[in-house]
């Protein structure tokens, strides 16, 4: 089942570090079977109080691939660069079998 990494980018403290991260990260994501599905854009809250700052959604073939990417030596340096230049929330979640997906 597909899995997704969702980043909620809350604050950028060093735009240069984040720009370097952005210029290098796609190749590493793709080497683990990942593909960007959404990057930024307007966020409208329909229910509740949650508010995303600048969301990024990356799809992976499965949960294991997402974790292998996030924990990999290839991503370690980039992760440190992103964390030094910004503040974000991040989660990885797996899609679950559902009758809703079969419609």
PDB file of C-alpha atoms in Angstrom:
ATOM      1  CA  UNK A   1       0.000   0.000   0.000  1.00  0.00           C
ATOM      2  CA  UNK A   2       1.181   3.496  -0.762  1.00  0.00           C
ATOM      3  CA  UNK A   3       2.625   5.661   1.980  1.00  0.00           C
ATOM      4  CA  UNK A   4       3.031   9.401   2.218  1.00  0.00           C
ATOM      5  CA  UNK A   5       5.465  11.773   3.884  1.00  0.00           C
ATOM      6  CA  UNK A   6       3.691  14.997   4.824  1.00  0.00           C
ATOM      7  CA  UNK A   7       5.739  18.018   5.815  1.00  0.00           C
ATOM      8  CA  UNK A   8       4.124  21.130   7.241  1.00  0.00           C
ATOM      9  CA  UNK A   9       6.752  23.811   6.781  1.00  0.00           C
ATOM     10  CA  UNK A  10       6.026  26.338   9.503  1.00  0.00           C
ATOM     11  CA  UNK A  11       8.921  28.773   9.380  1.00  0.00           C
ATOM     12  CA  UNK A  12      11.988  29.437   7.239  1.00  0.00           C
ATOM     13  CA  UNK A  13      14.910  30.828   9.223  1.00  0.00           C
ATOM     14  CA  UNK A  14      17.625  30.472   6.562  1.00  0.00           C
ATOM     15  CA  UNK A  15      16.355  30.719   2.971  1.00  0.00           C
ATOM     16  CA  UNK A  16      19.790  29.864   1.532  1.00  0.00           C
ATOM     17  CA  UNK A  17      19.936  26.523   3.364  1.00  0.00           C
ATOM     18  CA  UNK A  18      16.389  25.722   2.319  1.00  0.00           C
ATOM     19  CA  UNK A  19      17.164  26.617  -1.307  1.00  0.00           C
ATOM     20  CA  UNK A  20      20.176  24.289  -1.281  1.00  0.00           C
ATOM     21  CA  UNK A  21      18.008  21.539   0.220  1.00  0.00           C
ATOM     22  CA  UNK A  22      15.335  22.058  -2.440  1.00  0.00           C
ATOM     23  CA  UNK A  23      17.882  21.901  -5.252  1.00  0.00           C
ATOM     24  CA  UNK A  24      19.216  18.516  -4.100  1.00  0.00           C
ATOM     25  CA  UNK A  25      16.370  16.609  -2.447  1.00  0.00           C
ATOM     26  CA  UNK A  26      14.299  15.469  -5.457  1.00  0.00           C
ATOM     27  CA  UNK A  27      16.988  13.075  -6.713  1.00  0.00           C
ATOM     28  CA  UNK A  28      17.235  11.410  -3.297  1.00  0.00           C
ATOM     29  CA  UNK A  29      13.433  11.135  -2.962  1.00  0.00           C
ATOM     30  CA  UNK A  30      13.177   9.568  -6.422  1.00  0.00           C
ATOM     31  CA  UNK A  31      16.002   7.107  -5.709  1.00  0.00           C
ATOM     32  CA  UNK A  32      13.754   5.583  -3.008  1.00  0.00           C
ATOM     33  CA  UNK A  33      10.718   5.402  -5.305  1.00  0.00           C
ATOM     34  CA  UNK A  34       9.202   8.646  -4.042  1.00  0.00           C
ATOM     35  CA  UNK A  35       7.299  11.226  -6.059  1.00  0.00           C
ATOM     36  CA  UNK A  36       6.148  14.698  -5.088  1.00  0.00           C
ATOM     37  CA  UNK A  37       2.347  14.976  -5.133  1.00  0.00           C
ATOM     38  CA  UNK A  38       1.827  18.474  -3.701  1.00  0.00           C
ATOM     39  CA  UNK A  39       4.139  21.358  -2.904  1.00  0.00           C
ATOM     40  CA  UNK A  40       2.746  24.498  -1.259  1.00  0.00           C
ATOM     41  CA  UNK A  41      -0.309  26.350  -2.411  1.00  0.00           C
ATOM     42  CA  UNK A  42      -3.302  27.872  -0.683  1.00  0.00           C
ATOM     43  CA  UNK A  43      -4.592  26.017   2.367  1.00  0.00           C
ATOM     44  CA  UNK A  44      -8.261  26.384   3.359  1.00  0.00           C
ATOM     45  CA  UNK A  45      -9.330  24.889   6.701  1.00  0.00           C
ATOM     46  CA  UNK A  46     -12.758  23.293   6.287  1.00  0.00           C
ATOM     47  CA  UNK A  47     -13.142  21.789   9.758  1.00  0.00           C
ATOM     48  CA  UNK A  48     -11.304  22.151  13.039  1.00  0.00           C
ATOM     49  CA  UNK A  49      -8.444  24.512  13.744  1.00  0.00           C
ATOM     50  CA  UNK A  50      -5.475  22.818  12.057  1.00  0.00           C
ATOM     51  CA  UNK A  51      -3.526  25.113   9.787  1.00  0.00           C
ATOM     52  CA  UNK A  52      -0.765  24.056   7.441  1.00  0.00           C
ATOM     53  CA  UNK A  53       1.894  26.627   6.644  1.00  0.00           C
ATOM     54  CA  UNK A  54       3.446  25.296   3.424  1.00  0.00           C
ATOM     55  CA  UNK A  55       2.558  21.636   2.935  1.00  0.00           C
ATOM     56  CA  UNK A  56       4.673  19.167   0.974  1.00  0.00           C
ATOM     57  CA  UNK A  57       3.306  15.685   0.206  1.00  0.00           C
ATOM     58  CA  UNK A  58       5.563  12.913  -1.113  1.00  0.00           C
ATOM     59  CA  UNK A  59       4.217   9.502  -2.165  1.00  0.00           C
ATOM     60  CA  UNK A  60       6.249   6.306  -1.696  1.00  0.00           C
ATOM     61  CA  UNK A  61       5.438   2.753  -2.825  1.00  0.00           C
ATOM     62  CA  UNK A  62       5.005   1.621   0.791  1.00  0.00           C
ATOM     63  CA  UNK A  63       5.737   2.543   4.395  1.00  0.00           C
ATOM     64  CA  UNK A  64       9.073   0.744   4.401  1.00  0.00           C
ATOM     65  CA  UNK A  65      10.307   2.749   1.394  1.00  0.00           C
ATOM     66  CA  UNK A  66       9.294   6.009   3.085  1.00  0.00           C
ATOM     67  CA  UNK A  67      11.195   5.087   6.246  1.00  0.00           C
ATOM     68  CA  UNK A  68      14.226   3.862   4.277  1.00  0.00           C
ATOM     69  CA  UNK A  69      14.351   7.265   2.539  1.00  0.00           C
ATOM     70  CA  UNK A  70      13.912   9.334   5.714  1.00  0.00           C
ATOM     71  CA  UNK A  71      16.481   7.288   7.675  1.00  0.00           C
ATOM     72  CA  UNK A  72      18.967   6.837   4.824  1.00  0.00           C
ATOM     73  CA  UNK A  73      22.556   8.101   4.786  1.00  0.00           C
ATOM     74  CA  UNK A  74      21.657   9.757   1.447  1.00  0.00           C
ATOM     75  CA  UNK A  75      18.999  11.911   3.119  1.00  0.00           C
ATOM     76  CA  UNK A  76      20.776  12.462   6.468  1.00  0.00           C
ATOM     77  CA  UNK A  77      22.838  15.466   5.305  1.00  0.00           C
ATOM     78  CA  UNK A  78      19.858  17.001   3.516  1.00  0.00           C
ATOM     79  CA  UNK A  79      17.615  16.494   6.539  1.00  0.00           C
ATOM     80  CA  UNK A  80      20.152  18.320   8.724  1.00  0.00           C
ATOM     81  CA  UNK A  81      20.312  21.138   6.177  1.00  0.00           C
ATOM     82  CA  UNK A  82      16.498  21.448   6.087  1.00  0.00           C
ATOM     83  CA  UNK A  83      16.267  21.388   9.876  1.00  0.00           C
ATOM     84  CA  UNK A  84      18.985  24.045  10.205  1.00  0.00           C
ATOM     85  CA  UNK A  85      17.150  26.345   7.806  1.00  0.00           C
ATOM     86  CA  UNK A  86      13.531  25.823   8.784  1.00  0.00           C
ATOM     87  CA  UNK A  87      11.049  24.525  11.309  1.00  0.00           C
ATOM     88  CA  UNK A  88       8.487  21.914  10.281  1.00  0.00           C
ATOM     89  CA  UNK A  89       6.206  19.135  11.406  1.00  0.00           C
ATOM     90  CA  UNK A  90       6.607  15.844   9.558  1.00  0.00           C
ATOM     91  CA  UNK A  91       4.686  12.583   9.507  1.00  0.00           C
ATOM     92  CA  UNK A  92       4.741   9.409   7.465  1.00  0.00           C
ATOM     93  CA  UNK A  93       1.493   7.507   7.044  1.00  0.00           C
ATOM     94  CA  UNK A  94       0.290   4.477   5.133  1.00  0.00           C
ATOM     95  CA  UNK A  95      -2.947   4.240   3.228  1.00  0.00           C
ATOM     96  CA  UNK A  96      -5.298   1.617   4.593  1.00  0.00           C
ATOM     97  CA  UNK A  97      -7.646  -0.678   2.696  1.00  0.00           C
ATOM     98  CA  UNK A  98     -11.004   1.004   2.442  1.00  0.00           C
ATOM     99  CA  UNK A  99     -14.238   0.668   0.527  1.00  0.00           C
ATOM    100  CA  UNK A 100     -13.978   4.426  -0.015  1.00  0.00           C
ATOM    101  CA  UNK A 101     -10.900   3.930  -2.200  1.00  0.00           C
ATOM    102  CA  UNK A 102     -12.641   1.394  -4.425  1.00  0.00           C
ATOM    103  CA  UNK A 103     -15.379   3.782  -5.541  1.00  0.00           C
TER     104      UNK A 103
END
